[in-house]
Amino acid sequence: MKFQGAAVALVAALMVGLSGLDSHSAHSQDDSAFAPLLGWWKGQGRLGFQEGQTENVTCRATYVLGDVPTKLEQNIRCATSSGKVEIVSHVTNDDGELSGTWTERIYNLVGDLSGAITERGYRVSVTGGDVGAEMEIIVKDGMQVIEIKFSGNTLRGLTLVLKKG
């Protein structure tokens, strides 16, 4: 539980640091709103289950632009002492509105995502027949915080703190 408190504090600090940025200045490089995400990231976090148990995770994430700067592929792979989690998203940006598909391959969760680019980063909702989730990604100074809250399945939440590179 100490890690969870530290992760919440880090998320809050990053949110305060980003609150003065508008979405245009935060995402203007490389002609893509996804530019702050691009590349390879690694770090650690916590994975929570509906039954109440939590596990430490070690993760890596990659973000690659599609054939145009408005399309992004996100891959997050995490390992725990008892298993793994693997999330793949295909996202399209239409003037700040996000849409696409979201899949967790180990637990076989599939859904459609929708959301927006915010002053803090990226916020999406995932809905589908077998998954409901809220996901927020905050990026600042070579660090990334990912918070996913699941509803209606085995997973309860995933909190990650990643560093570029």
PDB file of C-alpha atoms in Angstrom:
ATOM      1  CA  MET A   1       0.000   0.000   0.000  1.00  0.00           C
ATOM      2  CA  LYS A   2       2.964   2.337   0.481  1.00  0.00           C
ATOM      3  CA  PHE A   3       3.626   2.157  -3.259  1.00  0.00           C
ATOM      4  CA  GLN A   4       0.040   3.101  -4.032  1.00  0.00           C
ATOM      5  CA  GLY A   5       0.357   6.260  -1.896  1.00  0.00           C
ATOM      6  CA  ALA A   6       3.634   7.170  -3.595  1.00  0.00           C
ATOM      7  CA  ALA A   7       2.106   6.625  -7.037  1.00  0.00           C
ATOM      8  CA  VAL A   8      -0.848   8.850  -6.148  1.00  0.00           C
ATOM      9  CA  ALA A   9       1.541  11.555  -4.923  1.00  0.00           C
ATOM     10  CA  LEU A  10       3.555  11.334  -8.155  1.00  0.00           C
ATOM     11  CA  VAL A  11       0.405  11.541 -10.268  1.00  0.00           C
ATOM     12  CA  ALA A  12      -0.688  14.617  -8.305  1.00  0.00           C
ATOM     13  CA  ALA A  13       2.721  16.278  -8.721  1.00  0.00           C
ATOM     14  CA  LEU A  14       2.710  15.643 -12.470  1.00  0.00           C
ATOM     15  CA  MET A  15      -0.841  16.954 -12.779  1.00  0.00           C
ATOM     16  CA  VAL A  16       0.071  20.176 -10.987  1.00  0.00           C
ATOM     17  CA  GLY A  17       3.143  20.584 -13.210  1.00  0.00           C
ATOM     18  CA  LEU A  18       1.086  20.115 -16.348  1.00  0.00           C
ATOM     19  CA  SER A  19      -1.883  22.236 -15.305  1.00  0.00           C
ATOM     20  CA  GLY A  20      -0.361  25.411 -16.751  1.00  0.00           C
ATOM     21  CA  LEU A  21       0.089  23.925 -20.223  1.00  0.00           C
ATOM     22  CA  ASP A  22      -2.519  24.156 -22.915  1.00  0.00           C
ATOM     23  CA  SER A  23      -3.020  21.151 -25.156  1.00  0.00           C
ATOM     24  CA  HIS A  24      -1.514  22.893 -28.195  1.00  0.00           C
ATOM     25  CA  SER A  25       1.802  23.790 -26.546  1.00  0.00           C
ATOM     26  CA  ALA A  26       2.053  20.423 -24.810  1.00  0.00           C
ATOM     27  CA  HIS A  27       1.623  18.481 -28.056  1.00  0.00           C
ATOM     28  CA  SER A  28       2.921  20.648 -30.891  1.00  0.00           C
ATOM     29  CA  GLN A  29       6.165  18.839 -31.754  1.00  0.00           C
ATOM     30  CA  ASP A  30       6.474  16.509 -34.749  1.00  0.00           C
ATOM     31  CA  ASP A  31       3.021  17.557 -36.073  1.00  0.00           C
ATOM     32  CA  SER A  32       1.439  14.900 -33.859  1.00  0.00           C
ATOM     33  CA  ALA A  33      -0.545  15.161 -30.644  1.00  0.00           C
ATOM     34  CA  PHE A  34       1.069  11.824 -29.772  1.00  0.00           C
ATOM     35  CA  ALA A  35       4.668  13.111 -29.956  1.00  0.00           C
ATOM     36  CA  PRO A  36       5.195  13.194 -26.147  1.00  0.00           C
ATOM     37  CA  LEU A  37       4.457   9.454 -26.000  1.00  0.00           C
ATOM     38  CA  LEU A  38       6.556   8.202 -28.895  1.00  0.00           C
ATOM     39  CA  GLY A  39       9.307   5.722 -28.169  1.00  0.00           C
ATOM     40  CA  TRP A  40      10.149   3.099 -25.592  1.00  0.00           C
ATOM     41  CA  TRP A  41       9.385   3.389 -21.861  1.00  0.00           C
ATOM     42  CA  LYS A  42      10.110   1.164 -18.846  1.00  0.00           C
ATOM     43  CA  GLY A  43       9.215   1.166 -15.199  1.00  0.00           C
ATOM     44  CA  GLN A  44       7.247  -0.367 -12.374  1.00  0.00           C
ATOM     45  CA  GLY A  45       3.868  -0.270 -10.752  1.00  0.00           C
ATOM     46  CA  ARG A  46       1.078  -2.170  -9.042  1.00  0.00           C
ATOM     47  CA  LEU A  47      -1.642  -4.418 -10.417  1.00  0.00           C
ATOM     48  CA  GLY A  48      -4.807  -4.866  -8.342  1.00  0.00           C
ATOM     49  CA  PHE A  49      -7.373  -7.649  -8.542  1.00  0.00           C
ATOM     50  CA  GLN A  50     -11.080  -7.646  -7.605  1.00  0.00           C
ATOM     51  CA  GLU A  51     -10.415 -10.033  -4.698  1.00  0.00           C
ATOM     52  CA  GLY A  52      -8.273  -7.316  -3.085  1.00  0.00           C
ATOM     53  CA  GLN A  53      -4.764  -8.638  -3.640  1.00  0.00           C
ATOM     54  CA  THR A  54      -2.110  -6.539  -5.400  1.00  0.00           C
ATOM     55  CA  GLU A  55       1.149  -7.428  -7.102  1.00  0.00           C
ATOM     56  CA  ASN A  56       4.230  -5.485  -8.122  1.00  0.00           C
ATOM     57  CA  VAL A  57       4.709  -5.253 -11.872  1.00  0.00           C
ATOM     58  CA  THR A  58       7.658  -4.452 -14.101  1.00  0.00           C
ATOM     59  CA  CYS A  59       6.564  -2.971 -17.397  1.00  0.00           C
ATOM     60  CA  ARG A  60       7.645  -1.663 -20.756  1.00  0.00           C
ATOM     61  CA  ALA A  61       5.588   0.373 -23.134  1.00  0.00           C
ATOM     62  CA  THR A  62       6.114   1.326 -26.751  1.00  0.00           C
ATOM     63  CA  TYR A  63       4.315   3.970 -28.766  1.00  0.00           C
ATOM     64  CA  VAL A  64       4.616   4.089 -32.551  1.00  0.00           C
ATOM     65  CA  LEU A  65       2.862   6.374 -35.012  1.00  0.00           C
ATOM     66  CA  GLY A  66       0.768   4.747 -37.700  1.00  0.00           C
ATOM     67  CA  ASP A  67       0.930   5.628 -41.367  1.00  0.00           C
ATOM     68  CA  VAL A  68      -0.194   9.185 -40.515  1.00  0.00           C
ATOM     69  CA  PRO A  69       0.582  11.349 -37.452  1.00  0.00           C
ATOM     70  CA  THR A  70      -3.024  11.051 -36.242  1.00  0.00           C
ATOM     71  CA  LYS A  71      -2.749   7.284 -35.620  1.00  0.00           C
ATOM     72  CA  LEU A  72      -0.898   5.618 -32.750  1.00  0.00           C
ATOM     73  CA  GLU A  73      -0.211   2.069 -31.596  1.00  0.00           C
ATOM     74  CA  GLN A  74       0.352   1.574 -27.861  1.00  0.00           C
ATOM     75  CA  ASN A  75       1.810  -1.660 -26.453  1.00  0.00           C
ATOM     76  CA  ILE A  76       2.155  -2.154 -22.693  1.00  0.00           C
ATOM     77  CA  ARG A  77       3.643  -5.398 -21.370  1.00  0.00           C
ATOM     78  CA  CYS A  78       3.887  -6.062 -17.652  1.00  0.00           C
ATOM     79  CA  ALA A  79       5.179  -9.037 -15.679  1.00  0.00           C
ATOM     80  CA  THR A  80       4.276  -9.987 -12.105  1.00  0.00           C
ATOM     81  CA  SER A  81       5.450 -12.846  -9.928  1.00  0.00           C
ATOM     82  CA  SER A  82       2.335 -14.810 -10.918  1.00  0.00           C
ATOM     83  CA  GLY A  83       1.721 -13.784 -14.522  1.00  0.00           C
ATOM     84  CA  LYS A  84       1.541 -10.912 -16.950  1.00  0.00           C
ATOM     85  CA  VAL A  85      -0.643  -8.246 -18.514  1.00  0.00           C
ATOM     86  CA  GLU A  86      -0.427  -7.145 -22.144  1.00  0.00           C
ATOM     87  CA  ILE A  87      -2.387  -4.169 -23.484  1.00  0.00           C
ATOM     88  CA  VAL A  88      -2.512  -3.145 -27.134  1.00  0.00           C
ATOM     89  CA  SER A  89      -4.348  -0.019 -28.285  1.00  0.00           C
ATOM     90  CA  HIS A  90      -4.870   1.421 -31.746  1.00  0.00           C
ATOM     91  CA  VAL A  91      -5.816   5.072 -31.392  1.00  0.00           C
ATOM     92  CA  THR A  92      -6.889   7.774 -33.847  1.00  0.00           C
ATOM     93  CA  ASN A  93      -6.816  11.481 -32.987  1.00  0.00           C
ATOM     94  CA  ASP A  94      -9.458  13.617 -34.673  1.00  0.00           C
ATOM     95  CA  ASP A  95      -8.790  17.195 -33.552  1.00  0.00           C
ATOM     96  CA  GLY A  96      -8.265  16.224 -29.902  1.00  0.00           C
ATOM     97  CA  GLU A  97     -10.930  13.514 -29.769  1.00  0.00           C
ATOM     98  CA  LEU A  98      -9.561   9.976 -29.438  1.00  0.00           C
ATOM     99  CA  SER A  99     -11.127   6.761 -30.735  1.00  0.00           C
ATOM    100  CA  GLY A 100      -9.971   3.250 -31.477  1.00  0.00           C
ATOM    101  CA  THR A 101      -9.651  -0.267 -30.109  1.00  0.00           C
ATOM    102  CA  TRP A 102      -8.201  -1.590 -26.855  1.00  0.00           C
ATOM    103  CA  THR A 103      -7.220  -5.184 -26.081  1.00  0.00           C
ATOM    104  CA  GLU A 104      -5.792  -6.902 -22.997  1.00  0.00           C
ATOM    105  CA  ARG A 105      -4.423 -10.132 -24.440  1.00  0.00           C
ATOM    106  CA  ILE A 106      -3.815 -12.272 -21.311  1.00  0.00           C
ATOM    107  CA  TYR A 107      -7.274 -11.807 -19.756  1.00  0.00           C
ATOM    108  CA  ASN A 108      -8.946 -11.631 -23.202  1.00  0.00           C
ATOM    109  CA  LEU A 109     -10.565  -8.243 -22.665  1.00  0.00           C
ATOM    110  CA  VAL A 110     -11.560  -6.319 -25.791  1.00  0.00           C
ATOM    111  CA  GLY A 111     -13.266  -2.979 -26.141  1.00  0.00           C
ATOM    112  CA  ASP A 112     -13.634   0.245 -28.047  1.00  0.00           C
ATOM    113  CA  LEU A 113     -11.919   3.321 -26.702  1.00  0.00           C
ATOM    114  CA  SER A 114     -12.994   6.916 -26.791  1.00  0.00           C
ATOM    115  CA  GLY A 115     -11.528   9.933 -25.092  1.00  0.00           C
ATOM    116  CA  ALA A 116      -9.688  13.176 -25.449  1.00  0.00           C
ATOM    117  CA  ILE A 117      -6.345  14.882 -25.265  1.00  0.00           C
ATOM    118  CA  THR A 118      -6.330  16.975 -22.097  1.00  0.00           C
ATOM    119  CA  GLU A 119      -4.078  19.621 -20.620  1.00  0.00           C
ATOM    120  CA  ARG A 120      -2.585  16.803 -18.503  1.00  0.00           C
ATOM    121  CA  GLY A 121      -2.117  14.226 -21.254  1.00  0.00           C
ATOM    122  CA  TYR A 122      -4.592  11.650 -22.501  1.00  0.00           C
ATOM    123  CA  ARG A 123      -7.810  10.296 -20.975  1.00  0.00           C
ATOM    124  CA  VAL A 124      -9.826   7.435 -22.451  1.00  0.00           C
ATOM    125  CA  SER A 125     -12.740   5.192 -21.586  1.00  0.00           C
ATOM    126  CA  VAL A 126     -12.871   1.606 -22.768  1.00  0.00           C
ATOM    127  CA  THR A 127     -16.221  -0.108 -23.235  1.00  0.00           C
ATOM    128  CA  GLY A 128     -17.175  -3.429 -24.721  1.00  0.00           C
ATOM    129  CA  GLY A 129     -18.972  -6.649 -24.031  1.00  0.00           C
ATOM    130  CA  ASP A 130     -16.349  -7.875 -21.599  1.00  0.00           C
ATOM    131  CA  VAL A 131     -14.513  -4.790 -20.334  1.00  0.00           C
ATOM    132  CA  GLY A 132     -15.024  -1.396 -18.813  1.00  0.00           C
ATOM    133  CA  ALA A 133     -12.040   0.775 -17.965  1.00  0.00           C
ATOM    134  CA  GLU A 134     -10.956   4.357 -17.454  1.00  0.00           C
ATOM    135  CA  MET A 135      -7.371   5.161 -18.433  1.00  0.00           C
ATOM    136  CA  GLU A 136      -5.311   8.295 -17.928  1.00  0.00           C
ATOM    137  CA  ILE A 137      -1.795   8.891 -19.217  1.00  0.00           C
ATOM    138  CA  ILE A 138       0.244  11.833 -17.966  1.00  0.00           C
ATOM    139  CA  VAL A 139       3.607  12.653 -19.597  1.00  0.00           C
ATOM    140  CA  LYS A 140       6.148  15.173 -18.315  1.00  0.00           C
ATOM    141  CA  ASP A 141       9.932  15.534 -18.372  1.00  0.00           C
ATOM    142  CA  GLY A 142      10.705  12.024 -19.626  1.00  0.00           C
ATOM    143  CA  MET A 143       8.297  10.376 -17.174  1.00  0.00           C
ATOM    144  CA  GLN A 144       4.897   8.839 -17.766  1.00  0.00           C
ATOM    145  CA  VAL A 145       2.204   7.842 -15.291  1.00  0.00           C
ATOM    146  CA  ILE A 146      -0.502   5.452 -16.430  1.00  0.00           C
ATOM    147  CA  GLU A 147      -3.558   4.838 -14.281  1.00  0.00           C
ATOM    148  CA  ILE A 148      -6.146   2.276 -15.392  1.00  0.00           C
ATOM    149  CA  LYS A 149      -9.284   1.537 -13.354  1.00  0.00           C
ATOM    150  CA  PHE A 150     -11.174  -1.553 -14.470  1.00  0.00           C
ATOM    151  CA  SER A 151     -14.803  -2.413 -13.765  1.00  0.00           C
ATOM    152  CA  GLY A 152     -16.682  -5.669 -14.054  1.00  0.00           C
ATOM    153  CA  ASN A 153     -13.827  -8.169 -14.467  1.00  0.00           C
ATOM    154  CA  THR A 154     -10.943  -9.878 -12.660  1.00  0.00           C
ATOM    155  CA  LEU A 155      -8.706  -6.808 -12.754  1.00  0.00           C
ATOM    156  CA  ARG A 156      -9.307  -3.808 -10.485  1.00  0.00           C
ATOM    157  CA  GLY A 157      -6.534  -1.408 -11.445  1.00  0.00           C
ATOM    158  CA  LEU A 158      -3.066  -0.853 -12.865  1.00  0.00           C
ATOM    159  CA  THR A 159      -0.829   2.037 -11.855  1.00  0.00           C
ATOM    160  CA  LEU A 160       2.508   2.519 -13.635  1.00  0.00           C
ATOM    161  CA  VAL A 161       5.363   5.003 -13.390  1.00  0.00           C
ATOM    162  CA  LEU A 162       7.561   4.786 -16.489  1.00  0.00           C
ATOM    163  CA  LYS A 163      10.727   6.516 -17.649  1.00  0.00           C
ATOM    164  CA  LYS A 164      11.616   7.185 -21.274  1.00  0.00           C
ATOM    165  CA  GLY A 165      14.138   4.966 -22.807  1.00  0.00           C
TER     166      GLY A 165
END
